[in-house]
Coordinates of C-alpha atoms in Angstrom, one line a residue:
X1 CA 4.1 -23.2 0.6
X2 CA 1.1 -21.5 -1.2
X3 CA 1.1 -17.9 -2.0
X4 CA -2.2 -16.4 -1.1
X5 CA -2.1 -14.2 -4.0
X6 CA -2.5 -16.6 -6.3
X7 CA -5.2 -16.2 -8.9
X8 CA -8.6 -17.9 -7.4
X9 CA -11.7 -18.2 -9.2
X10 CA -13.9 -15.8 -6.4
X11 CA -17.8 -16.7 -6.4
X12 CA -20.4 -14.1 -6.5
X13 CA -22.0 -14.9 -2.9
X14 CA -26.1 -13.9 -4.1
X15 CA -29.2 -14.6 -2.3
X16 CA -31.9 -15.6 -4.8
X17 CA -35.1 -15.9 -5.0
X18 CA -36.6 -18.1 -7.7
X19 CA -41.1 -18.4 -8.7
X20 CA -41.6 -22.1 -9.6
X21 CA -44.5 -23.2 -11.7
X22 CA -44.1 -26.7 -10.5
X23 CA -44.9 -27.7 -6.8
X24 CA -41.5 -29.8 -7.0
X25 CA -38.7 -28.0 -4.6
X26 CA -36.0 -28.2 -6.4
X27 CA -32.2 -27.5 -4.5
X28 CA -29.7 -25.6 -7.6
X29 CA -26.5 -26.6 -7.4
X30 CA -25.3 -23.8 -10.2
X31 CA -25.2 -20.9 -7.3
X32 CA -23.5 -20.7 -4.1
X33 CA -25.8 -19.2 -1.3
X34 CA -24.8 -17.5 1.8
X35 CA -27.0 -19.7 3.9
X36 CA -25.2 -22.8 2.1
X37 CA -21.5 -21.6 1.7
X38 CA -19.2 -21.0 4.6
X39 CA -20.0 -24.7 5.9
X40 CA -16.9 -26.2 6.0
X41 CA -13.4 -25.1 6.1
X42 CA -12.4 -24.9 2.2
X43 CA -15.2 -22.4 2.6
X44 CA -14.0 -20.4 5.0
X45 CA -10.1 -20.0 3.2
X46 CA -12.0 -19.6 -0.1
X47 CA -13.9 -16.7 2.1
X48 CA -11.0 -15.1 3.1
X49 CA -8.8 -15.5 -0.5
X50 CA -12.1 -13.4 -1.9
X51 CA -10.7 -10.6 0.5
X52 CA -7.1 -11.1 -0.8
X53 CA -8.2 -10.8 -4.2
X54 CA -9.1 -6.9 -3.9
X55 CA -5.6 -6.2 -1.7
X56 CA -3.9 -8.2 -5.1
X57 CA -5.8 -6.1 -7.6
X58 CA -4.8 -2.8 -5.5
X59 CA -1.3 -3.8 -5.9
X60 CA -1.3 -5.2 -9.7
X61 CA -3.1 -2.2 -10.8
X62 CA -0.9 -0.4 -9.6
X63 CA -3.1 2.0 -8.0
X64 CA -1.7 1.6 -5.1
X65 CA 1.7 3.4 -5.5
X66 CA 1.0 5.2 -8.9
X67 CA -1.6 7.6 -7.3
X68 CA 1.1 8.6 -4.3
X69 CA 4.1 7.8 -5.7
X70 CA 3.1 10.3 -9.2
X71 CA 1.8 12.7 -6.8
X72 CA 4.9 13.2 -4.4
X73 CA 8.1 14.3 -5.0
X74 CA 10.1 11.3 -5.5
X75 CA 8.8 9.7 -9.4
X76 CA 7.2 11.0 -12.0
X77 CA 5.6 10.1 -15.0
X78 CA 5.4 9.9 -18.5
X79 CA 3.1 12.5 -19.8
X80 CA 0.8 10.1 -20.6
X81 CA -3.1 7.8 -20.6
X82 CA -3.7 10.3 -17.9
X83 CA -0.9 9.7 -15.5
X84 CA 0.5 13.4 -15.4
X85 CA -2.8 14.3 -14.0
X86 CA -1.9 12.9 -10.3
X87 CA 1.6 15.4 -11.2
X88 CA -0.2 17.9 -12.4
X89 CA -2.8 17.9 -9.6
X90 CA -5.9 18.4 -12.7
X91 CA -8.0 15.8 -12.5
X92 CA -11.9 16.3 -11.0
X93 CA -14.3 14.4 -9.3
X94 CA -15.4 12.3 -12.5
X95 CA -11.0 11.7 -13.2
X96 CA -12.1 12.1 -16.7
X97 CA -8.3 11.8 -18.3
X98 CA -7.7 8.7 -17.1
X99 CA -11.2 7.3 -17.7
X100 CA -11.0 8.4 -21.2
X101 CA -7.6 6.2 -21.4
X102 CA -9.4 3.1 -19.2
X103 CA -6.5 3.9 -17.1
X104 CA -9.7 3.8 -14.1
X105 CA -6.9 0.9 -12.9
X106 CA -4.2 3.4 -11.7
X107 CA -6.4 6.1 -10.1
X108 CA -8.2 6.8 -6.7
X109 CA -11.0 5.1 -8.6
X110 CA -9.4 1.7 -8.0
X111 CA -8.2 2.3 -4.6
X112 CA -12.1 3.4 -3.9
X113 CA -13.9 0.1 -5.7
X114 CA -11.4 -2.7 -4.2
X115 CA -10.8 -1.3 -0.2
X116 CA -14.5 -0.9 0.2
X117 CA -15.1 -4.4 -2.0
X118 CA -12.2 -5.7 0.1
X119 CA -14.1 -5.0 3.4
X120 CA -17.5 -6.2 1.8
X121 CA -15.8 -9.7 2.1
X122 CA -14.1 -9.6 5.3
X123 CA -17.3 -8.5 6.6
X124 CA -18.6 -11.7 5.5
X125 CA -16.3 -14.0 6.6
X126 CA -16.3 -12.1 10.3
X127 CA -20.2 -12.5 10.0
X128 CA -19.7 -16.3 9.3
X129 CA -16.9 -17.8 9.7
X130 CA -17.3 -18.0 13.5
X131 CA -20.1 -20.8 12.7
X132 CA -18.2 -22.7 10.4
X133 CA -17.4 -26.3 11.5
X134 CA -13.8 -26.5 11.4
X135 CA -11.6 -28.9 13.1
X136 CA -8.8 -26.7 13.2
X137 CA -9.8 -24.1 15.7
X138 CA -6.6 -22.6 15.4
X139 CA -6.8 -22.1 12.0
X140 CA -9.9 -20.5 12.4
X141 CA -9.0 -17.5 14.9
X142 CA -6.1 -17.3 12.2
X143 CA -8.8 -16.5 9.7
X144 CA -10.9 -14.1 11.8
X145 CA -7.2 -12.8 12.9
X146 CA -7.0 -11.8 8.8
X147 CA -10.0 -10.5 8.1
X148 CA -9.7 -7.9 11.2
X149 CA -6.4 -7.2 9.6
X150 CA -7.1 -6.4 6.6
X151 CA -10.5 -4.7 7.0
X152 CA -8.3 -2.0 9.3
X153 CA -6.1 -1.9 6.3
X154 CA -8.9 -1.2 3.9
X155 CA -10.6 1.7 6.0
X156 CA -6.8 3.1 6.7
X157 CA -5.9 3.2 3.1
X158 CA -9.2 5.0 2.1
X159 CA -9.2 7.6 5.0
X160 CA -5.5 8.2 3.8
X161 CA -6.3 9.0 0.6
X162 CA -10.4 10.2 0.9
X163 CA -10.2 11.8 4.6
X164 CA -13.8 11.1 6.2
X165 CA -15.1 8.6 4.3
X166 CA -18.2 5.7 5.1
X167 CA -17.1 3.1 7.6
X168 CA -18.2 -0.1 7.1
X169 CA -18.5 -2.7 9.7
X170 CA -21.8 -5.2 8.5
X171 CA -21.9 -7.2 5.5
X172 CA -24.8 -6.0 2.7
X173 CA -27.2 -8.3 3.6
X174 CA -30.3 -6.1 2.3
X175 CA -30.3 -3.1 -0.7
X176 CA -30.7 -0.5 2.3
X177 CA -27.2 -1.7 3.8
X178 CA -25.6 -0.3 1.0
X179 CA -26.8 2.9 1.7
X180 CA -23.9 4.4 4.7
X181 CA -22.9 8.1 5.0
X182 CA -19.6 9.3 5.9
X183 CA -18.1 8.7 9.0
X184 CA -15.5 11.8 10.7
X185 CA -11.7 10.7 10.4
X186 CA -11.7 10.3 14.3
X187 CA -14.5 7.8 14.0
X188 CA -12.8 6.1 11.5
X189 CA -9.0 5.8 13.2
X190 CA -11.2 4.3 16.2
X191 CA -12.8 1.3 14.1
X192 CA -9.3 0.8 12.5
X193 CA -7.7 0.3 15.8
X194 CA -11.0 -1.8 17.3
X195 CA -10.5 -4.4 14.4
X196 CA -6.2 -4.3 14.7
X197 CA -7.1 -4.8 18.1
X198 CA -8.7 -8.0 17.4
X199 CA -5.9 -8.8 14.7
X200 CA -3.3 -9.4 17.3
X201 CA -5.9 -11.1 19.5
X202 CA -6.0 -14.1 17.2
X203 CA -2.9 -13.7 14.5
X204 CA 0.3 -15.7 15.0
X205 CA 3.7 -14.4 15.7
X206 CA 6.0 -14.4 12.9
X207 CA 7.9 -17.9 12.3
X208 CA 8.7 -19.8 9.7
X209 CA 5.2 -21.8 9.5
X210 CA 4.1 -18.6 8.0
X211 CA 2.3 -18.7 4.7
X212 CA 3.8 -15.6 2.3
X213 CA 1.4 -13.4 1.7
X214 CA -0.5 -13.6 4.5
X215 CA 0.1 -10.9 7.6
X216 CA 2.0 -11.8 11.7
X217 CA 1.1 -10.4 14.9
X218 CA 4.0 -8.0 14.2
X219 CA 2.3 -7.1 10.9
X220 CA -1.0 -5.9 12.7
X221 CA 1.3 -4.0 15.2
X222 CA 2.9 -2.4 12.7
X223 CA -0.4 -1.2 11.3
X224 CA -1.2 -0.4 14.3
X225 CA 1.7 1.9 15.0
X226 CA 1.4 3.6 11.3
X227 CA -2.2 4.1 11.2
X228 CA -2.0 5.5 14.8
X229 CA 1.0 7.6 13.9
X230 CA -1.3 9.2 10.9
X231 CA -4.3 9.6 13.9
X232 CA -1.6 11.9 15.7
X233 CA -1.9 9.5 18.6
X234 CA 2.0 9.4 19.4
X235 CA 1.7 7.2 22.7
X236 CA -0.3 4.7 20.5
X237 CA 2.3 5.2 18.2
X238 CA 4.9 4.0 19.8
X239 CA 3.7 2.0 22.0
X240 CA 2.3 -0.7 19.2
X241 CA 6.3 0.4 17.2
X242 CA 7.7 -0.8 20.6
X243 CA 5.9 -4.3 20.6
X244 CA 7.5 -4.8 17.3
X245 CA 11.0 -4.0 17.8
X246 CA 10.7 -6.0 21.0
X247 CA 9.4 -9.0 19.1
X248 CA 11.7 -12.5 20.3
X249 CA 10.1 -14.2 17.3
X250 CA 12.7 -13.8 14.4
X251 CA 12.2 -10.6 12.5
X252 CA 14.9 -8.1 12.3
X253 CA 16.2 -6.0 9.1
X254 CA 18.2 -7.0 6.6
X255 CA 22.1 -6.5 7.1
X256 CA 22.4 -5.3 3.5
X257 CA 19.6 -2.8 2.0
X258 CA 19.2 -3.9 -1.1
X259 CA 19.1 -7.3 -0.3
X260 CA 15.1 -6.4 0.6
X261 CA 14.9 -5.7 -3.3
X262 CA 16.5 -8.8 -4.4
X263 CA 14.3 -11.3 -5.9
X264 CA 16.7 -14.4 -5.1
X265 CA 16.7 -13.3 -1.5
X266 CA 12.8 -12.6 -1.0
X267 CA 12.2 -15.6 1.7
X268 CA 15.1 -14.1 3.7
X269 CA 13.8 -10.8 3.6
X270 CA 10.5 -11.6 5.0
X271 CA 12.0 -11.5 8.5
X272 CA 12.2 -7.8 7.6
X273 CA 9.1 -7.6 5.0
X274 CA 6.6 -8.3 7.7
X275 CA 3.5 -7.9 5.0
X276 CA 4.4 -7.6 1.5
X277 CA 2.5 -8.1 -2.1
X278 CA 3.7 -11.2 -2.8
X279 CA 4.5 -11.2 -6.9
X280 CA 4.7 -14.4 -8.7
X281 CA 5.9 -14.3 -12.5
X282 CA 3.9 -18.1 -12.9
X283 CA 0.9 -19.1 -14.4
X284 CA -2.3 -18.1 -12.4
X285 CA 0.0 -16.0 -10.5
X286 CA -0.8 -12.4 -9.6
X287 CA 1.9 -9.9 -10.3
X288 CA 2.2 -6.1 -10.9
X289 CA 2.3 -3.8 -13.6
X290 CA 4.9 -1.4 -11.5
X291 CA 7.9 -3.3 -12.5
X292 CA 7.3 -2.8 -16.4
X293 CA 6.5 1.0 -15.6
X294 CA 10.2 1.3 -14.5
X295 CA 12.8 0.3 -16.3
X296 CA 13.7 2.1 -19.7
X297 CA 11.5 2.1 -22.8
X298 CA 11.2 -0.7 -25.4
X299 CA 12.2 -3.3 -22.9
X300 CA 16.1 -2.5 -23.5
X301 CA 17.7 -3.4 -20.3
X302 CA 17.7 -7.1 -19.6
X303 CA 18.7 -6.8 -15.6
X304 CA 15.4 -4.6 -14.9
X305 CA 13.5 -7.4 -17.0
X306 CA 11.8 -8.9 -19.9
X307 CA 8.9 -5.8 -20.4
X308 CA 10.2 -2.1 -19.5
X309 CA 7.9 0.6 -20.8
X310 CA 10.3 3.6 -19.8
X311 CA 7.0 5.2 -18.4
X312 CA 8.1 6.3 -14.8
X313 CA 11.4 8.0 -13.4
X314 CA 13.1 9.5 -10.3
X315 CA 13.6 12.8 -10.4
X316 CA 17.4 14.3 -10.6
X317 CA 16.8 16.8 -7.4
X318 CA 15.8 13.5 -5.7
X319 CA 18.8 11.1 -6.6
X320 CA 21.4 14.2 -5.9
X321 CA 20.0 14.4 -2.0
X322 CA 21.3 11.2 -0.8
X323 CA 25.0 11.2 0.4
X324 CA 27.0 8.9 -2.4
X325 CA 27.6 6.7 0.4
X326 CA 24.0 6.0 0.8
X327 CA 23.6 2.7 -0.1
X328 CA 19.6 3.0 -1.2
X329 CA 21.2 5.3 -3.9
X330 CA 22.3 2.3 -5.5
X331 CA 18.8 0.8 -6.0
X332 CA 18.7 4.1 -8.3
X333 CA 20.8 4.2 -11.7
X334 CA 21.7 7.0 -14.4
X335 CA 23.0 4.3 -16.8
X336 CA 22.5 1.0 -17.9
X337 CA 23.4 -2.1 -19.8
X338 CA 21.3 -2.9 -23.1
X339 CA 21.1 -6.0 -24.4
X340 CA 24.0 -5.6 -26.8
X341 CA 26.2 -5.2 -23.4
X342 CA 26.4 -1.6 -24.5
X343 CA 26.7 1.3 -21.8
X344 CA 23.9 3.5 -22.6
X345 CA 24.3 7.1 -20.1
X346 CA 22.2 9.0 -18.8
X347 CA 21.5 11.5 -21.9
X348 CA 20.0 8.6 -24.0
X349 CA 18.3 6.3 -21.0
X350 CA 14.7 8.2 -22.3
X351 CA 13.7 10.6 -24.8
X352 CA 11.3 12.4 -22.2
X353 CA 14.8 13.9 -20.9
X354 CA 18.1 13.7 -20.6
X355 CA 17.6 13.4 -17.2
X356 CA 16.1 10.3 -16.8
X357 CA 17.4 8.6 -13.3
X358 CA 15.7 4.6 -13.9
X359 CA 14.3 3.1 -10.6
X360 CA 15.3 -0.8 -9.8
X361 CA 13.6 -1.5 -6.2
X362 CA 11.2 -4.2 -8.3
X363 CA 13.8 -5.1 -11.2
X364 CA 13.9 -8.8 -12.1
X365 CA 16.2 -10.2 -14.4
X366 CA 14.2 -13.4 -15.0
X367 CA 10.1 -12.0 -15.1
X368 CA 8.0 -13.6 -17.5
X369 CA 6.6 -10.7 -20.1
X370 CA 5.3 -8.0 -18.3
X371 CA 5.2 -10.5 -14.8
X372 CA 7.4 -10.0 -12.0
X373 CA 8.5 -12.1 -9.1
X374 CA 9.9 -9.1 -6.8
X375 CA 7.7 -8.7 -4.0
X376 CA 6.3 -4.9 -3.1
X377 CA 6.9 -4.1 0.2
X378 CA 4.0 -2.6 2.3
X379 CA 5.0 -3.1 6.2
X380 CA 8.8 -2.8 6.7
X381 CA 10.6 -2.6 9.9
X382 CA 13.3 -0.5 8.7
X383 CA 9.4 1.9 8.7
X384 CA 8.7 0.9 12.1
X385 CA 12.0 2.2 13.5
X386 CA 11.1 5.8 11.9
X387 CA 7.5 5.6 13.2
X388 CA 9.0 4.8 16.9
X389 CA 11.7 7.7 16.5
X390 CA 8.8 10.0 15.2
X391 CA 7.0 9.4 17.9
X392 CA 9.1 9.5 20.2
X393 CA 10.5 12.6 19.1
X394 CA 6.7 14.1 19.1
X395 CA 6.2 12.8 22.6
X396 CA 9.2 13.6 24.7
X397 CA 11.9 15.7 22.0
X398 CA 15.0 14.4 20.4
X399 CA 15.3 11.4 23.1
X400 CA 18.4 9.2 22.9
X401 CA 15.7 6.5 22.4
X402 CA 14.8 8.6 19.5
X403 CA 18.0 8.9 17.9
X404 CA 18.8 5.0 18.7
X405 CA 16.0 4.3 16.4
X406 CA 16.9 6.4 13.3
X407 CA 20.6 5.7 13.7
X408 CA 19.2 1.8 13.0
X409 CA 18.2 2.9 9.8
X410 CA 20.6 4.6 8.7
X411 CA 23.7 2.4 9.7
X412 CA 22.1 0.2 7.6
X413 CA 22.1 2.3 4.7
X414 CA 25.9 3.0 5.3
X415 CA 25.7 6.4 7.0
X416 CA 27.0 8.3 10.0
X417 CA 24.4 8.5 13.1
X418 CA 22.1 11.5 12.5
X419 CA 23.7 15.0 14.1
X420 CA 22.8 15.1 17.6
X421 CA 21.8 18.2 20.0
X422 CA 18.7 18.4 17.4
X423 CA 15.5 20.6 18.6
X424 CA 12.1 18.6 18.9
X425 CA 11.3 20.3 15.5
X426 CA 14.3 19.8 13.4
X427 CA 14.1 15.8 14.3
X428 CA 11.3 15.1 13.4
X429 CA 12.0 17.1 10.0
X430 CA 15.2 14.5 9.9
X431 CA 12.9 11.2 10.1
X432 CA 10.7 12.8 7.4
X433 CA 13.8 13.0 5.1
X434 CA 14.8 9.4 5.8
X435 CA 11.1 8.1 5.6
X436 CA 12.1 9.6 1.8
X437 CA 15.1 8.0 1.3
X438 CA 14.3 4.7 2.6
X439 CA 10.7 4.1 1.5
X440 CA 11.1 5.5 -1.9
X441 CA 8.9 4.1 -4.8
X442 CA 7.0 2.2 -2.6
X443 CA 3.8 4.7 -2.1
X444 CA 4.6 6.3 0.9
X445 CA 6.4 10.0 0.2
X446 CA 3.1 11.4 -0.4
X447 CA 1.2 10.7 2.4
X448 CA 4.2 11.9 4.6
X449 CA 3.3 15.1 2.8
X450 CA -0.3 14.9 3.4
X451 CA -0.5 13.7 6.9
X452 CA 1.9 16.6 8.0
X453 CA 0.3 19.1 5.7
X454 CA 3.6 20.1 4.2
X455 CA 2.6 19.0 0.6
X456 CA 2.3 22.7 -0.5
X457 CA 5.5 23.5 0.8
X458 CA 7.2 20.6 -0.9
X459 CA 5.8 20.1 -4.5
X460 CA 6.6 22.7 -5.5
X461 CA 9.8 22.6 -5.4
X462 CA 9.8 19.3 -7.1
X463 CA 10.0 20.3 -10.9
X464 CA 12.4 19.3 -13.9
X465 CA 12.4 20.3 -17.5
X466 CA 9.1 17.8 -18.2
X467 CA 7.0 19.2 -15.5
X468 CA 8.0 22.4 -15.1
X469 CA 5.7 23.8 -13.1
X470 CA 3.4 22.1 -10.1
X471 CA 1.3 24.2 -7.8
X472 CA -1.2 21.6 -5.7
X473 CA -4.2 23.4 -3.9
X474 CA -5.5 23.0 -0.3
X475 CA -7.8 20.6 -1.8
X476 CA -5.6 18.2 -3.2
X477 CA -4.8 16.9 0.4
X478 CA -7.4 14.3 0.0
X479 CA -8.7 12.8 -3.4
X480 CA -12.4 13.7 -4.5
X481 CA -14.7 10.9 -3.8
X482 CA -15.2 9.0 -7.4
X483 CA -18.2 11.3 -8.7
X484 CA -20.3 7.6 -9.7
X485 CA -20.2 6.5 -5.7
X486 CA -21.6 9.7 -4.6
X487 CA -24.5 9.9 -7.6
X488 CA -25.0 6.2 -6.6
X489 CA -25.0 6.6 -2.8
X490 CA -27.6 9.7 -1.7
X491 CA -25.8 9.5 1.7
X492 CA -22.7 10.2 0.7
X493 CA -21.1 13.3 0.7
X494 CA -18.5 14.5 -2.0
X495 CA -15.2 15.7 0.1
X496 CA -16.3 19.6 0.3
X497 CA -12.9 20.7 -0.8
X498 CA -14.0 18.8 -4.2
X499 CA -18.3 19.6 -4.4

């Protein structure tokens, strides 16, 4: 079964136009053409892998959960290339510190260039695909299925982090397409949930015919229940979180936690990991960085793998608030093994602090180098059950629905049901806790903090003796629009927060 993450040579798709001295039409076979290309199927799959590409390079970055993950109060960085500046909350518009380290990979920058290049190419392939010749029709709503998908991921990841930002529905076919203002948040939530709309319209249920990689019907639900659960619309919410814990098809979570971590059991865990970034330590596969960011430094422990950098870390306060009992503790360590088979503690694990707690969600034994093969979650059901107690909690109180499904949760984990008789206020306060516990490291926390607008309340609070001090501004809700796209783009707006 072929993972759609592996590395494909993408085409530049250009319309040229060439002055011939010769009265001889000649047809170049060098260049691909939009009016020759998407023709036959291969065209249409090598359409859609173009799309892919910019959701792999999100994730291999890792952009993706270095920007929240540094920012929030769960991991923190080594003080360096630029990285403390997401903990720090002091980079600007132009996120000069990271730029001068050509760190651009890891920052807001990256998220920007491959979401809105990511939706370029779905808009292409929604554009054409429908009149490509394939045989396989069923194949071919698949595709259209995938690019709605993912285009509502695209725009939901960049309002997340950017707030109003310029939504993009038509493929560039001229220079003045290029040119889009910004569209309000509201405006934006309603595309997203037009285009997931049209995802479950034509994706397939989950089953075992599914290629890795490559998002269910229950996947585009449960963006649908997330990205409607950041719009505030709680009935949405939990009606799309409801279609997925109803599903008949398969999924269900994992009896044991940390069994969604483990590398050998990945295939199982994809009944639970209903879209993940599929990580291949192989040749012309596409992997991450994240797994050699944890892990300590000089590559000493050989169960996190081959490459550890020792350049990111929980922080103490964190590990201490989980009950011991808590089994997603144990994906957390304050010790390891080194090579020698030596027991090296907590004190000595880095010499940032002696308070380095090590992070092993994407530990893999076996990786090749700096390659990994331990897949990063990014739609989880064990985060569907806390969007449906959410909001169910924000729509009718502490239900016994509501309670039913955070006590799935966190049975799993090992622990007692959640305290009952809870006000509408302190519940929902409870599933914001356990969205911390169970989604740590995996570039959530932060947006929690965002969407709710408790971030100022939170960080600081969330200091050791390497960043002693954090004090985030209203501003740093949303990320400034990279300075180049505005100076680029006369109808776009920097956030005002950030002008």
């Amino acid at each position: 079964m072929k993972n759609i993450f592996s590395r494909y040579g993408v085409v530049s798709l250009l319309t040229l136009s060439f002055l011939s001295c010769s009265k001889l039409d000649e047809t170049p076979y060098s260049s691909i053409y939009t009016e020759n290309f998407y023709q036959t199927a291969e065209d249409a799959e090598a359409a859609l892998a173009a799309v892919y590409n910019e959701l792999a390079d999100l994730y291999a970055g890792p952009s993706a959960l270095i920007v929240p993950d540094f920012s929030a109060d769960q991991i923190y960085p080594r003080p360096v290339v630029g990285r403390d500046t997401y903990t720090l909350f002091s980079f600007d518009p132009q996120y000069s510190a990271v730029a001068s380290y050509s760190r651009t990979n890891e920052s807001p920058v990256d998220i920007w260039n491959n979401c809105y290049a990511g939706i370029e190419n779905a808009n292409w392939v929604l554009l054409k695909v429908p009149n490509t010749v394939m045989s396989n029709a069923a194949r071919k709503k698949q595709i259209l299925g995938e690019a709605y998908f993912l285009r509502a991921f695209f725009h939901w990841f960049l309002t997340k982090n950017f707030g109003d930002i310029v939504v993009r529905t038509k493929a560039s076919q001229s220079i003045d397409d290029a040119y889009v203002g910004k569209s309000p948040k509201e405006d934006v939530y309603k595309q997203i949930y037009l285009d997931l709309d049209s995802a479950e319209a034509n994706l397939f249920d989950y089953g075992s015919g599914l290629i890795k990689g490559r998002p269910c019907k229950e996947a585009a639900e449960a963006l649908y229940a997330k990205a409607a659960l950041y719009g505030e619309n709680w009935e949405l919410a939990l009606r799309e979180a409801q279609k997925v814990l109803n599903s008949t098809s398969g999924i269900g979570l994992m009896d044991e936690v940390l069994d969604v971590y483990d590398v050998a059991r990945e295939d199982a865990a994809r009944k639970e990991n209903l879209w993940a970034f599929e990580a291949e330590s192989m040749t012309n596969g596409r992997s991450s960085q994240i797994m050699s960011l944890y892990g300590p430094p000089n590559s000493s422990a050989p169960a996190y793998g081959n490459t550890s950098y020792g350049s990111a870390f929980a922080y103490q306060a964190f590990f201490d608030s989980f009950d011991p009992k808590d089994k997603r503790r144990q994906l957390m360590d304050t010790s390891y093994v080194n090579k020698q088979g030596v027991t090296v503690h907590q004190a000595a694990i880095t010499p940032v602090t002696p308070k380095g707690v090590l992070v092993r969600k994407y530990a893999d034994r076996n990786s090749i180098g700096g390659s990994h093969s331990t897949n990063i979650p990014i739609l989880r059901l064990a985060d569907v059950y806390l969007i449906a107690a959410e909001a169910e909690a924000r729509q009718h109180g502490a239900t016994s629905n509501a309670y039913t499904y955070i006590n799935r949760v966190r049975t799993r984990a090992g622990l007692d049901g959640l305290t009952e008789g809870l006000d509408k206020d302190a519940f929902v306060a409870a599933v914001l806790q356990e969205r911390s516990w169970e989604l740590y490291g995996e570039g959530d926390r932060w947006y929690d903090l965002t969407r709710t607008n408790t971030f100022r309340q939170v960080i600081p609070a969330a200091v050791n003796d390497v960043f002693k001090t954090r004090a985030p501004q209203t501003r740093n809700q949303y990320f400034p629009i990279p300075q180049m796209e505005v100076n680029a783009n006369n109808l776009l707006e920097q956030n005002p927060a950030w002008k």
